[in-house]
XYZ file of N, CA, C and O in Angstrom:
880
model
N -169.458 104.260 96.111
C -168.896 105.355 95.305
C -169.860 105.678 94.175
O -170.280 104.819 93.433
N -170.202 106.955 94.024
C -171.109 107.341 93.044
C -170.581 107.299 91.592
O -169.354 107.345 91.439
N -171.494 107.146 90.652
C -171.018 107.168 89.251
C -170.426 108.523 88.879
O -169.422 108.542 88.079
N -170.852 109.594 89.484
C -170.323 110.864 89.221
C -168.841 110.969 89.692
O -167.989 111.559 88.987
N -168.607 110.428 90.842
C -167.248 110.420 91.394
C -166.323 109.562 90.547
O -165.144 109.875 90.298
N -166.857 108.392 90.150
C -166.063 107.497 89.261
C -165.750 108.184 87.932
O -164.566 108.222 87.504
N -166.708 108.881 87.375
C -166.489 109.624 86.129
C -165.485 110.764 86.298
O -164.601 110.910 85.436
N -165.591 111.463 87.441
C -164.618 112.562 87.650
C -163.248 112.012 87.791
O -162.244 112.546 87.259
N -163.045 110.846 88.492
C -161.756 110.227 88.701
C -161.163 109.815 87.374
O -159.958 110.019 87.155
N -162.007 109.146 86.581
C -161.522 108.634 85.290
C -161.069 109.802 84.396
O -160.022 109.711 83.696
N -161.905 110.881 84.373
C -161.489 112.054 83.505
C -160.197 112.669 83.967
O -159.331 113.010 83.141
N -160.079 112.810 85.317
C -158.830 113.456 85.808
C -157.662 112.621 85.540
O -156.558 113.139 85.178
N -157.770 111.272 85.698
C -156.666 110.428 85.389
C -156.310 110.421 83.924
O -155.142 110.497 83.515
N -157.324 110.414 83.052
C -157.060 110.400 81.578
C -156.491 111.660 81.129
O -155.441 111.636 80.396
N -156.993 112.874 81.547
C -156.363 114.109 81.129
C -154.983 114.203 81.682
O -154.057 114.766 81.012
N -154.672 113.782 82.917
C -153.346 113.824 83.437
C -152.378 112.965 82.624
O -151.290 113.444 82.267
N -152.832 111.774 82.241
C -152.004 110.873 81.425
C -151.664 111.497 80.052
O -150.543 111.449 79.552
N -152.733 112.060 79.420
C -152.529 112.634 78.105
C -151.576 113.833 78.206
O -150.636 113.971 77.337
N -151.729 114.691 79.174
C -150.789 115.801 79.328
C -149.352 115.287 79.552
O -148.440 115.824 78.946
N -149.219 114.280 80.453
C -147.873 113.777 80.692
C -147.233 113.135 79.502
O -145.961 113.142 79.413
N -148.021 112.550 78.661
C -147.477 111.828 77.520
C -146.881 112.715 76.452
O -146.277 112.309 75.520
N -147.133 114.070 76.555
C -146.506 115.025 75.676
C -145.085 115.301 76.211
O -144.877 116.150 77.025
N -144.121 114.505 75.768
C -142.803 114.524 76.355
C -141.919 115.503 75.509
O -141.522 115.259 74.454
N -141.621 116.609 76.134
C -140.964 117.719 75.391
C -139.537 117.362 75.037
O -139.037 117.799 74.006
N -138.909 116.573 75.828
C -137.532 116.146 75.511
C -137.467 115.429 74.133
O -136.622 115.710 73.310
N -138.414 114.489 73.947
C -138.453 113.758 72.754
C -138.830 114.652 71.553
O -138.285 114.608 70.457
N -139.807 115.475 71.768
C -140.296 116.345 70.694
C -139.191 117.354 70.294
O -138.959 117.554 69.058
N -138.561 117.955 71.215
C -137.472 118.887 70.865
C -136.363 118.248 70.147
O -135.813 118.769 69.155
N -135.940 117.068 70.679
C -134.846 116.391 70.007
C -135.166 115.978 68.559
O -134.309 115.976 67.723
N -136.419 115.637 68.360
C -136.827 115.159 67.032
C -137.007 116.357 66.069
O -136.556 116.330 64.907
N -137.702 117.392 66.580
C -137.979 118.557 65.753
C -136.775 119.431 65.382
O -136.613 119.855 64.248
N -135.924 119.615 66.380
C -134.828 120.598 66.174
C -133.472 119.928 65.900
O -132.560 120.542 65.385
N -133.280 118.668 66.266
C -132.015 118.005 66.159
C -132.099 116.756 65.263
O -131.145 116.066 65.009
N -133.334 116.465 64.763
C -133.565 115.274 63.915
C -132.927 114.006 64.592
O -132.233 113.241 63.945
N -133.233 113.820 65.869
C -132.547 112.830 66.643
C -133.516 112.409 67.742
O -134.627 112.974 67.873
N -133.156 111.436 68.482
C -133.991 110.949 69.654
C -133.125 110.964 70.902
O -132.101 110.167 70.928
N -133.340 111.827 71.796
C -132.497 111.937 72.998
C -132.321 110.628 73.761
O -131.370 110.398 74.443
N -133.358 109.782 73.591
C -133.310 108.474 74.367
C -132.265 107.534 73.873
O -131.947 106.474 74.451
N -131.641 107.864 72.699
C -130.503 107.043 72.212
C -129.169 107.504 72.736
O -128.112 106.980 72.352
N -129.222 108.516 73.623
C -127.923 109.131 74.121
C -127.882 109.061 75.668
O -128.933 108.898 76.346
N -126.720 109.091 76.240
C -126.539 109.188 77.634
C -127.265 108.185 78.484
O -127.123 106.947 78.310
N -128.146 108.651 79.385
C -128.850 107.799 80.260
C -129.993 107.118 79.652
O -130.598 106.199 80.200
N -130.383 107.532 78.412
C -131.574 107.024 77.731
C -132.883 107.609 78.179
O -133.955 107.257 77.672
N -132.849 108.593 79.055
C -134.016 109.350 79.504
C -134.308 110.482 78.636
O -133.482 111.045 77.940
N -135.616 110.853 78.639
C -136.036 112.058 77.820
C -136.154 113.289 78.726
O -136.916 114.175 78.423
N -135.509 113.279 79.894
C -135.644 114.425 80.807
C -134.663 115.532 80.619
O -133.821 115.476 79.691
N -134.752 116.617 81.426
C -133.928 117.781 81.260
C -132.500 117.508 81.323
O -131.669 118.070 80.551
N -132.014 116.657 82.252
C -130.611 116.461 82.505
C -129.966 115.824 81.246
O -128.898 116.281 80.834
N -130.574 114.795 80.675
C -130.018 114.188 79.482
C -130.138 115.120 78.282
O -129.215 115.143 77.437
N -131.141 115.914 78.217
C -131.229 116.929 77.129
C -130.109 117.979 77.239
O -129.481 118.331 76.228
N -129.870 118.414 78.444
C -128.811 119.378 78.706
C -127.446 118.806 78.369
O -126.657 119.446 77.683
N -127.183 117.601 78.745
C -125.892 117.003 78.447
C -125.723 116.744 77.005
O -124.626 116.841 76.417
N -126.820 116.361 76.303
C -126.740 115.938 74.865
C -126.727 117.141 73.891
O -125.999 117.171 72.954
N -127.600 118.112 74.122
C -127.813 119.170 73.156
C -127.548 120.572 73.717
O -127.633 121.556 72.948
N -127.282 120.720 74.952
C -126.855 122.026 75.480
C -128.016 122.704 76.344
O -129.104 122.203 76.477
N -127.646 123.908 76.764
C -128.442 124.628 77.779
C -129.853 125.047 77.188
O -130.882 124.796 77.803
N -129.956 125.582 75.927
C -131.250 125.947 75.439
C -132.230 124.738 75.382
O -133.410 124.930 75.823
N -131.768 123.628 74.884
C -132.632 122.472 74.828
C -133.035 121.898 76.168
O -134.194 121.585 76.410
N -132.074 121.981 77.104
C -132.368 121.518 78.469
C -133.390 122.413 79.114
O -134.288 121.988 79.847
N -133.166 123.727 78.960
C -134.083 124.756 79.568
C -135.517 124.620 79.042
O -136.493 124.638 79.740
N -135.592 124.482 77.642
C -136.882 124.322 76.999
C -137.666 123.098 77.531
O -138.881 123.076 77.781
N -136.862 122.021 77.658
C -137.465 120.736 78.199
C -138.011 120.949 79.632
O -139.081 120.488 79.954
N -137.204 121.574 80.440
C -137.576 121.775 81.838
C -138.857 122.644 81.900
O -139.779 122.350 82.658
N -138.927 123.726 81.093
C -140.094 124.579 81.114
C -141.343 123.789 80.649
O -142.401 123.904 81.320
N -141.178 123.010 79.635
C -142.325 122.257 79.124
C -142.804 121.188 80.116
O -144.056 121.025 80.323
N -141.892 120.453 80.776
C -142.234 119.482 81.766
C -142.921 120.076 82.993
O -143.923 119.495 83.450
N -142.401 121.172 83.450
C -143.020 121.797 84.627
C -144.409 122.312 84.272
O -145.391 122.127 85.017
N -144.521 122.937 83.091
C -145.821 123.515 82.637
C -146.855 122.440 82.481
O -148.013 122.615 82.897
N -146.564 121.258 81.947
C -147.575 120.266 81.698
C -148.059 119.596 83.065
O -149.179 119.210 83.190
N -147.101 119.552 84.014
C -147.541 119.119 85.406
C -148.534 120.095 85.974
O -149.509 119.632 86.619
N -148.242 121.359 85.843
C -149.109 122.402 86.410
C -150.484 122.369 85.674
O -151.583 122.478 86.290
N -150.455 122.221 84.300
C -151.692 122.233 83.548
C -152.559 121.046 83.921
O -153.816 121.183 84.132
N -151.945 119.880 84.041
C -152.681 118.679 84.440
C -153.396 118.874 85.847
O -154.570 118.461 85.977
N -152.696 119.515 86.770
C -153.253 119.766 88.054
C -154.466 120.715 87.992
O -155.520 120.434 88.571
N -154.310 121.794 87.250
C -155.403 122.759 87.131
C -156.691 122.165 86.468
O -157.791 122.398 86.908
N -156.434 121.310 85.469
C -157.593 120.683 84.830
C -158.210 119.631 85.779
O -159.443 119.527 85.889
N -157.380 118.939 86.518
C -157.928 117.955 87.484
C -158.771 118.652 88.568
O -159.866 118.171 88.971
N -158.253 119.811 88.974
C -159.049 120.578 90.021
C -160.407 120.949 89.435
O -161.463 120.958 90.067
N -160.373 121.479 88.168
C -161.613 121.975 87.529
C -162.582 120.795 87.377
O -163.809 120.998 87.596
N -162.093 119.604 87.012
C -162.991 118.482 86.814
C -163.669 118.110 88.123
O -164.913 117.887 88.193
N -162.945 118.068 89.211
C -163.494 117.689 90.491
C -164.427 118.762 91.024
O -165.362 118.510 91.703
N -164.100 120.057 90.736
C -164.957 121.134 91.103
C -166.321 121.046 90.530
O -167.339 121.297 91.170
N -166.327 120.602 89.227
C -167.646 120.467 88.571
C -168.351 119.176 88.868
O -169.603 119.246 89.082
N -167.672 118.132 88.980
C -168.295 116.800 89.080
C -168.291 116.125 90.452
O -169.075 115.260 90.735
N -167.319 116.562 91.326
C -167.224 115.902 92.653
C -166.791 116.983 93.635
O -165.793 116.880 94.315
N -167.711 118.035 93.767
C -167.362 119.112 94.685
C -167.255 118.735 96.097
O -166.532 119.352 96.946
N -167.964 117.667 96.556
C -167.945 117.262 97.939
C -166.521 116.669 98.322
O -166.123 116.743 99.470
N -165.886 116.038 97.361
C -164.596 115.452 97.663
C -163.524 116.493 97.721
O -162.549 116.417 98.480
N -163.655 117.577 96.906
C -162.659 118.661 96.937
C -161.744 118.634 95.739
O -161.346 117.575 95.275
N -161.451 119.820 95.187
C -160.672 119.930 93.979
C -159.193 119.442 94.192
O -158.623 118.965 93.222
N -158.651 119.526 95.344
C -157.314 119.057 95.614
C -157.121 117.569 95.338
O -156.117 117.182 94.807
N -158.145 116.811 95.621
C -158.135 115.377 95.342
C -158.019 115.049 93.850
O -157.256 114.245 93.400
N -158.746 115.792 93.082
C -158.637 115.671 91.597
C -157.342 116.125 91.084
O -156.774 115.557 90.190
N -156.768 117.194 91.756
C -155.465 117.653 91.257
C -154.329 116.610 91.544
O -153.538 116.442 90.696
N -154.358 116.045 92.728
C -153.352 115.007 93.014
C -153.500 113.801 92.173
O -152.505 113.165 91.713
N -154.715 113.391 91.905
C -154.929 112.256 90.986
C -154.407 112.546 89.620
O -153.684 111.739 88.980
N -154.665 113.736 89.074
C -154.104 114.146 87.778
C -152.646 114.180 87.812
O -151.954 113.819 86.825
N -152.043 114.605 88.898
C -150.584 114.770 89.064
C -149.891 113.353 88.924
O -148.905 113.222 88.214
N -150.509 112.406 89.586
C -149.967 111.054 89.476
C -149.954 110.540 88.102
O -148.942 109.954 87.583
N -151.028 110.710 87.368
C -151.124 110.148 86.035
C -150.347 111.028 84.969
O -149.942 110.529 83.991
N -150.150 112.275 85.293
C -149.256 113.044 84.464
C -147.860 112.481 84.568
O -147.121 112.467 83.566
N -147.445 112.107 85.823
C -146.079 111.544 85.923
C -146.024 110.175 85.248
O -145.001 109.871 84.583
N -147.072 109.394 85.312
C -147.081 108.078 84.638
C -147.055 108.336 83.159
O -146.252 107.571 82.446
N -147.763 109.306 82.549
C -147.737 109.596 81.209
C -146.336 109.979 80.727
O -145.868 109.655 79.654
N -145.696 110.799 81.552
C -144.278 111.258 81.230
C -143.361 110.021 81.223
O -142.448 109.950 80.347
N -143.484 109.162 82.205
C -142.554 107.974 82.248
C -142.896 106.949 81.228
O -141.960 106.340 80.629
N -144.149 106.758 80.935
C -144.588 105.735 79.974
C -145.528 106.386 78.937
O -146.811 106.113 78.881
N -145.037 107.259 78.054
C -145.874 107.979 77.124
C -146.454 107.120 76.003
O -145.745 106.424 75.394
N -147.736 107.144 75.808
C -148.397 106.286 74.787
C -147.927 106.659 73.397
O -147.836 105.818 72.514
N -147.549 107.893 73.168
C -147.155 108.372 71.864
C -145.703 107.976 71.505
O -145.346 108.025 70.309
N -144.917 107.599 72.481
C -143.489 107.436 72.213
C -143.027 106.032 72.751
O -142.052 105.949 73.466
N -143.769 104.978 72.426
C -143.364 103.600 72.793
C -143.274 103.325 74.244
O -142.410 102.523 74.668
N -143.919 104.127 75.046
C -143.962 103.988 76.498
C -142.557 104.124 77.153
O -142.237 103.469 78.126
N -141.738 104.993 76.593
C -140.430 105.208 77.136
C -140.158 106.742 77.139
O -139.957 107.289 76.091
N -140.211 107.280 78.320
C -140.045 108.750 78.431
C -138.982 109.163 79.453
O -137.880 108.648 79.404
N -139.364 110.025 80.383
C -138.420 110.487 81.421
C -138.724 109.930 82.743
O -139.468 108.962 82.885
N -138.142 110.586 83.809
C -138.280 110.039 85.124
C -139.253 110.786 85.984
O -139.530 110.415 87.125
N -139.850 111.858 85.450
C -141.031 112.427 86.113
C -140.775 113.506 87.170
O -141.726 114.047 87.713
N -139.585 113.818 87.387
C -139.171 114.733 88.480
C -139.784 116.130 88.252
O -140.488 116.767 89.105
N -139.522 116.702 87.059
C -140.040 118.069 86.786
C -141.498 118.114 86.571
O -142.180 119.159 86.848
N -142.125 117.034 86.041
C -143.548 116.959 85.982
C -144.204 117.048 87.372
O -145.141 117.820 87.638
N -143.644 116.280 88.269
C -144.102 116.342 89.648
C -143.830 117.699 90.242
O -144.648 118.263 91.041
N -142.652 118.293 89.895
C -142.350 119.644 90.338
C -143.363 120.679 89.924
O -143.748 121.589 90.684
N -143.827 120.603 88.656
C -144.870 121.469 88.142
C -146.155 121.330 88.885
O -146.834 122.345 89.193
N -146.523 120.105 89.205
C -147.692 119.794 90.004
C -147.609 120.425 91.370
O -148.512 121.036 91.895
N -146.438 120.230 91.995
C -146.209 120.818 93.339
C -146.276 122.267 93.309
O -146.842 122.905 94.232
N -145.658 122.847 92.333
C -145.651 124.349 92.166
C -147.061 124.873 92.120
O -147.423 125.950 92.712
N -147.909 124.215 91.382
C -149.290 124.643 91.240
C -150.091 124.475 92.476
O -150.985 125.257 92.819
N -149.828 123.359 93.177
C -150.585 123.048 94.399
C -150.073 123.579 95.724
O -150.870 124.049 96.522
N -148.805 123.542 95.789
C -148.118 123.942 97.095
C -146.887 124.730 96.847
O -145.788 124.243 96.930
N -147.027 126.018 96.514
C -145.826 126.856 96.171
C -144.796 126.880 97.292
O -143.607 126.966 97.017
N -145.284 126.950 98.532
C -144.326 126.984 99.605
C -143.506 125.651 99.761
O -142.311 125.702 100.025
N -144.224 124.566 99.542
C -143.450 123.231 99.531
C -142.487 123.238 98.380
O -141.354 122.762 98.498
N -142.906 123.714 97.216
C -141.965 123.765 96.048
C -140.772 124.593 96.363
O -139.640 124.165 96.068
N -140.962 125.680 97.029
C -139.787 126.598 97.364
C -138.894 125.856 98.361
O -137.662 125.956 98.201
N -139.407 125.124 99.304
C -138.601 124.441 100.280
C -137.796 123.320 99.602
O -136.593 123.171 99.880
N -138.482 122.559 98.762
C -137.778 121.549 97.983
C -136.696 122.103 97.066
O -135.645 121.545 96.964
N -136.985 123.271 96.449
C -135.967 123.858 95.595
C -134.727 124.274 96.406
O -133.586 124.063 95.933
N -134.912 124.797 97.555
C -133.784 125.178 98.409
C -132.979 123.916 98.802
O -131.708 123.962 98.737
N -133.651 122.913 99.161
C -132.966 121.667 99.534
C -132.148 121.104 98.349
O -131.007 120.719 98.515
N -132.793 121.139 97.210
C -132.140 120.622 95.993
C -130.843 121.470 95.703
O -129.805 120.934 95.369
N -130.981 122.799 95.741
C -129.838 123.669 95.485
C -128.681 123.416 96.403
O -127.477 123.460 96.033
N -128.987 123.184 97.676
C -127.931 122.929 98.640
C -127.264 121.593 98.310
O -126.052 121.473 98.294
N -128.071 120.565 98.027
C -127.565 119.282 97.737
C -126.675 119.333 96.448
O -125.605 118.811 96.417
N -127.154 120.067 95.434
C -126.488 120.138 94.164
C -125.136 120.906 94.283
O -124.133 120.588 93.710
N -125.160 121.940 95.125
C -123.951 122.706 95.334
C -122.826 121.819 96.009
O -121.700 122.041 95.808
N -123.278 120.967 96.828
C -122.346 120.079 97.549
C -121.850 118.905 96.699
O -120.638 118.616 96.614
N -122.789 118.225 95.966
C -122.420 117.005 95.273
C -122.381 117.143 93.745
O -121.698 116.337 93.081
N -123.136 118.116 93.183
C -123.237 118.203 91.748
C -123.858 117.023 91.071
O -123.701 116.740 89.911
N -124.650 116.251 91.885
C -125.342 115.113 91.371
C -126.884 115.315 91.310
O -127.549 115.372 92.366
N -127.428 115.490 90.150
C -128.832 115.847 89.972
C -129.733 114.666 90.483
O -130.698 114.920 91.187
N -129.351 113.390 90.150
C -130.219 112.325 90.530
C -130.337 112.186 92.044
O -131.388 111.795 92.566
N -129.278 112.389 92.753
C -129.292 112.308 94.206
C -130.256 113.340 94.795
O -131.076 113.009 95.669
N -130.225 114.556 94.257
C -131.182 115.543 94.721
C -132.613 115.145 94.384
O -133.492 115.377 95.250
N -132.836 114.532 93.220
C -134.211 114.138 92.884
C -134.687 113.056 93.878
O -135.873 113.060 94.326
N -133.820 112.127 94.260
C -134.199 111.024 95.138
C -134.496 111.616 96.519
O -135.516 111.235 97.201
N -133.647 112.534 96.998
C -133.816 113.152 98.260
C -135.155 113.939 98.358
O -135.926 113.829 99.299
N -135.453 114.696 97.298
C -136.668 115.471 97.298
C -137.875 114.573 97.293
O -138.878 114.811 97.945
N -137.851 113.470 96.471
C -138.946 112.495 96.498
C -139.196 111.933 97.842
O -140.354 111.792 98.287
N -138.152 111.624 98.618
C -138.318 111.041 99.946
C -138.912 112.041 100.942
O -139.724 111.688 101.799
N -138.502 113.286 100.796
C -138.986 114.378 101.726
C -140.355 114.830 101.375
O -141.157 115.214 102.284
N -140.794 114.791 100.173
C -141.985 115.412 99.634
C -143.244 114.967 100.374
O -144.083 115.835 100.828
N -143.515 113.672 100.647
C -144.767 113.339 101.360
C -144.855 113.915 102.764
O -145.964 114.341 103.159
N -143.737 113.990 103.441
C -143.704 114.629 104.790
C -144.147 116.114 104.734
O -144.975 116.583 105.503
N -143.514 116.832 103.825
C -143.773 118.256 103.667
C -145.245 118.472 103.223
O -145.940 119.425 103.657
N -145.733 117.535 102.388
C -147.114 117.654 101.885
C -148.120 117.533 103.018
O -149.049 118.317 103.153
N -147.967 116.507 103.859
C -148.859 116.296 104.972
C -148.794 117.527 105.932
O -149.851 118.105 106.384
N -147.558 118.049 106.244
C -147.437 119.206 107.045
C -148.147 120.430 106.423
O -148.853 121.132 107.143
N -148.043 120.590 105.153
C -148.626 121.728 104.485
C -150.163 121.656 104.565
O -150.833 122.652 104.930
N -150.771 120.514 104.323
C -152.218 120.404 104.352
C -152.798 120.384 105.750
O -153.922 120.833 105.945
N -152.047 119.948 106.732
C -152.442 120.090 108.150
C -152.485 121.582 108.452
O -153.478 122.062 109.058
N -151.455 122.314 108.025
C -151.444 123.755 108.270
C -152.588 124.491 107.572
O -153.164 125.382 108.033
N -153.016 123.919 106.430
C -154.139 124.489 105.613
C -155.472 124.148 106.250
O -156.494 124.648 105.813
N -155.459 123.205 107.203
C -156.714 122.823 107.865
C -157.552 121.814 107.085
O -158.782 121.749 107.303
N -156.946 120.938 106.353
C -157.645 119.979 105.586
C -158.210 118.949 106.564
O -157.713 118.621 107.583
N -159.387 118.358 106.110
C -160.012 117.317 106.992
C -159.257 116.001 106.841
O -158.395 115.836 106.000
N -159.641 115.057 107.696
C -158.898 113.783 107.785
C -158.958 113.025 106.493
O -157.898 112.461 106.021
N -160.092 112.907 105.828
C -160.174 112.193 104.565
C -159.242 112.809 103.505
O -158.510 112.082 102.810
N -159.290 114.118 103.399
C -158.389 114.804 102.436
C -156.936 114.567 102.755
O -156.153 114.343 101.851
N -156.563 114.555 104.022
C -155.224 114.364 104.429
C -154.772 112.963 104.062
O -153.658 112.738 103.502
N -155.647 111.998 104.272
C -155.258 110.613 103.953
C -155.182 110.421 102.404
O -154.173 109.808 101.906
N -156.100 110.927 101.716
C -156.134 110.838 100.299
C -154.889 111.515 99.688
O -154.188 110.908 98.858
N -154.587 112.750 100.078
C -153.438 113.469 99.536
C -152.129 112.768 100.014
O -151.123 112.695 99.231
N -152.151 112.270 101.268
C -150.923 111.608 101.740
C -150.620 110.378 100.932
O -149.428 110.173 100.534
N -151.617 109.598 100.653
C -151.423 108.408 99.795
C -150.893 108.763 98.393
O -149.984 108.177 97.799
N -151.533 109.819 97.763
C -151.094 110.274 96.456
C -149.711 110.779 96.474
O -148.902 110.486 95.495
N -149.311 111.475 97.475
C -147.879 112.054 97.578
C -146.906 110.931 97.675
O -145.833 110.971 97.118
N -147.239 109.876 98.487
C -146.364 108.714 98.657
C -146.273 107.975 97.292
O -145.120 107.575 96.892
N -147.333 107.837 96.567
C -147.255 107.214 95.251
C -146.367 107.949 94.332
O -145.538 107.348 93.597
N -146.517 109.256 94.292
C -145.645 110.139 93.393
C -144.203 109.946 93.823
O -143.338 109.798 92.870
N -143.920 109.964 95.078
C -142.534 109.791 95.536
C -141.948 108.461 95.167
O -140.795 108.301 94.658
N -142.734 107.386 95.342
C -142.228 106.034 95.038
C -141.972 105.870 93.554
O -141.041 105.206 93.155
N -142.839 106.459 92.752
C -142.684 106.359 91.289
C -141.414 107.009 90.861
O -140.588 106.452 90.043
N -141.057 108.205 91.408
C -139.844 108.903 91.097
C -138.637 108.157 91.493
O -137.641 107.973 90.754
N -138.690 107.575 92.742
C -137.554 106.839 93.236
C -137.289 105.537 92.487
O -136.213 105.181 92.081
N -138.422 104.865 92.103
C -138.332 103.668 91.246
C -137.699 103.953 89.885
O -136.843 103.218 89.442
N -138.077 105.094 89.307
C -137.514 105.439 87.998
C -136.026 105.799 88.087
O -135.292 105.850 87.105
N -135.542 105.991 89.331
C -134.117 106.303 89.518
C -133.370 105.110 90.039
O -132.237 105.277 90.538
N -133.851 103.904 89.903
C -133.235 102.707 90.442
C -131.835 102.490 89.823
O -130.932 102.081 90.539
N -131.656 102.780 88.564
C -130.338 102.592 87.964
C -129.392 103.654 88.476
O -128.208 103.401 88.687
N -129.899 104.877 88.741
C -129.080 105.919 89.346
C -128.643 105.524 90.741
O -127.510 105.822 91.220
N -129.552 104.906 91.477
C -129.230 104.479 92.865
C -128.047 103.409 92.806
O -127.192 103.429 93.653
N -128.159 102.532 91.830
C -127.063 101.509 91.701
C -125.746 102.263 91.376
O -124.672 101.861 92.027
N -125.734 103.207 90.511
C -124.518 103.948 90.239
C -124.018 104.814 91.428
O -122.838 104.969 91.661
N -124.996 105.351 92.198
C -124.626 106.065 93.411
C -123.913 105.114 94.382
O -122.908 105.538 95.018
N -124.409 103.947 94.526
C -123.832 102.997 95.442
C -122.447 102.578 94.982
O -121.530 102.330 95.798
N -122.280 102.503 93.618
C -120.981 102.131 93.047
C -120.000 103.335 92.939
O -118.803 103.132 92.646
N -120.501 104.508 93.193
C -119.654 105.675 93.105
C -119.373 106.139 91.659
O -118.357 106.825 91.423
N -120.211 105.768 90.738
C -119.967 106.040 89.322
C -121.037 106.978 88.751
O -121.108 107.167 87.478
N -121.954 107.478 89.561
C -123.011 108.359 89.079
C -122.466 109.653 88.504
O -121.474 110.219 89.029
N -123.063 110.128 87.418
C -122.645 111.350 86.758
C -122.810 112.581 87.650
O -123.789 112.822 88.330
N -121.733 113.366 87.696
C -121.770 114.683 88.325
C -121.798 115.780 87.294
O -121.034 115.713 86.288
N -122.615 116.712 87.520
C -122.814 117.790 86.518
C -121.439 118.442 86.236
O -120.742 118.866 87.128
N -121.153 118.569 84.949
C -119.935 119.204 84.526
C -118.867 118.212 84.026
O -117.893 118.579 83.455
N -119.126 116.906 84.281
C -118.231 115.903 83.776
C -118.460 115.669 82.296
O -119.459 116.069 81.772
N -117.523 115.025 81.653
C -117.655 114.707 80.260
C -118.782 113.751 80.060
O -119.069 112.845 80.904
N -119.434 113.852 78.868
C -120.599 113.017 78.524
C -120.294 111.549 78.484
O -121.170 110.753 78.679
N -119.089 111.160 78.208
C -118.797 109.724 77.952
C -118.713 108.921 79.194
O -118.517 107.726 79.185
N -118.814 109.613 80.376
C -118.863 108.834 81.608
C -120.247 108.445 82.016
O -121.025 109.344 82.250
N -120.545 107.172 82.162
C -121.868 106.794 82.592
C -121.782 105.976 83.873
O -120.842 105.170 84.028
């Protein structure tokens, strides 16, 4: 592995992590509500807990910010690999940045390493990289949500499906074998991270106590 490739990988990982560590749920709750969303509800700094705790505007702003930072991390990762590792391909830099953006969101250095669960950050990365896959996942989520009204279940289902759709997408795009393997591994890592961060939700789903959208806040 060349020093140039190592440098490109480190830069893409670092910028992804820094972008991810800007956790909009925490910033919005502190700046506008003089509070910390992590002390409420599920303890997460994601859109769902923001929506439940502070209402629709705060939840929507958090969602937009999280999606945007995932997309920005991907674009910068692509640019870094285009400049420093053109033989490997910009998509590889983009997926590496996406992974570390999710890590930054989940374990933000600026906020005591406690953030959100990474779903919308990954969604922003997918939107930037694979808009057709993003659309397919969105349709699946909306169907699941209409039936169950459980956001976490939809997130887990999407994470499980995502690597399969990703491989199909890049096969359709004509990617070479190395790129397919690289991207496939990255997509599996992203999926496993999201599922792992939902482990407490999985326990509540199994117990039948998981929150359904529209229920009162005091039920956990």
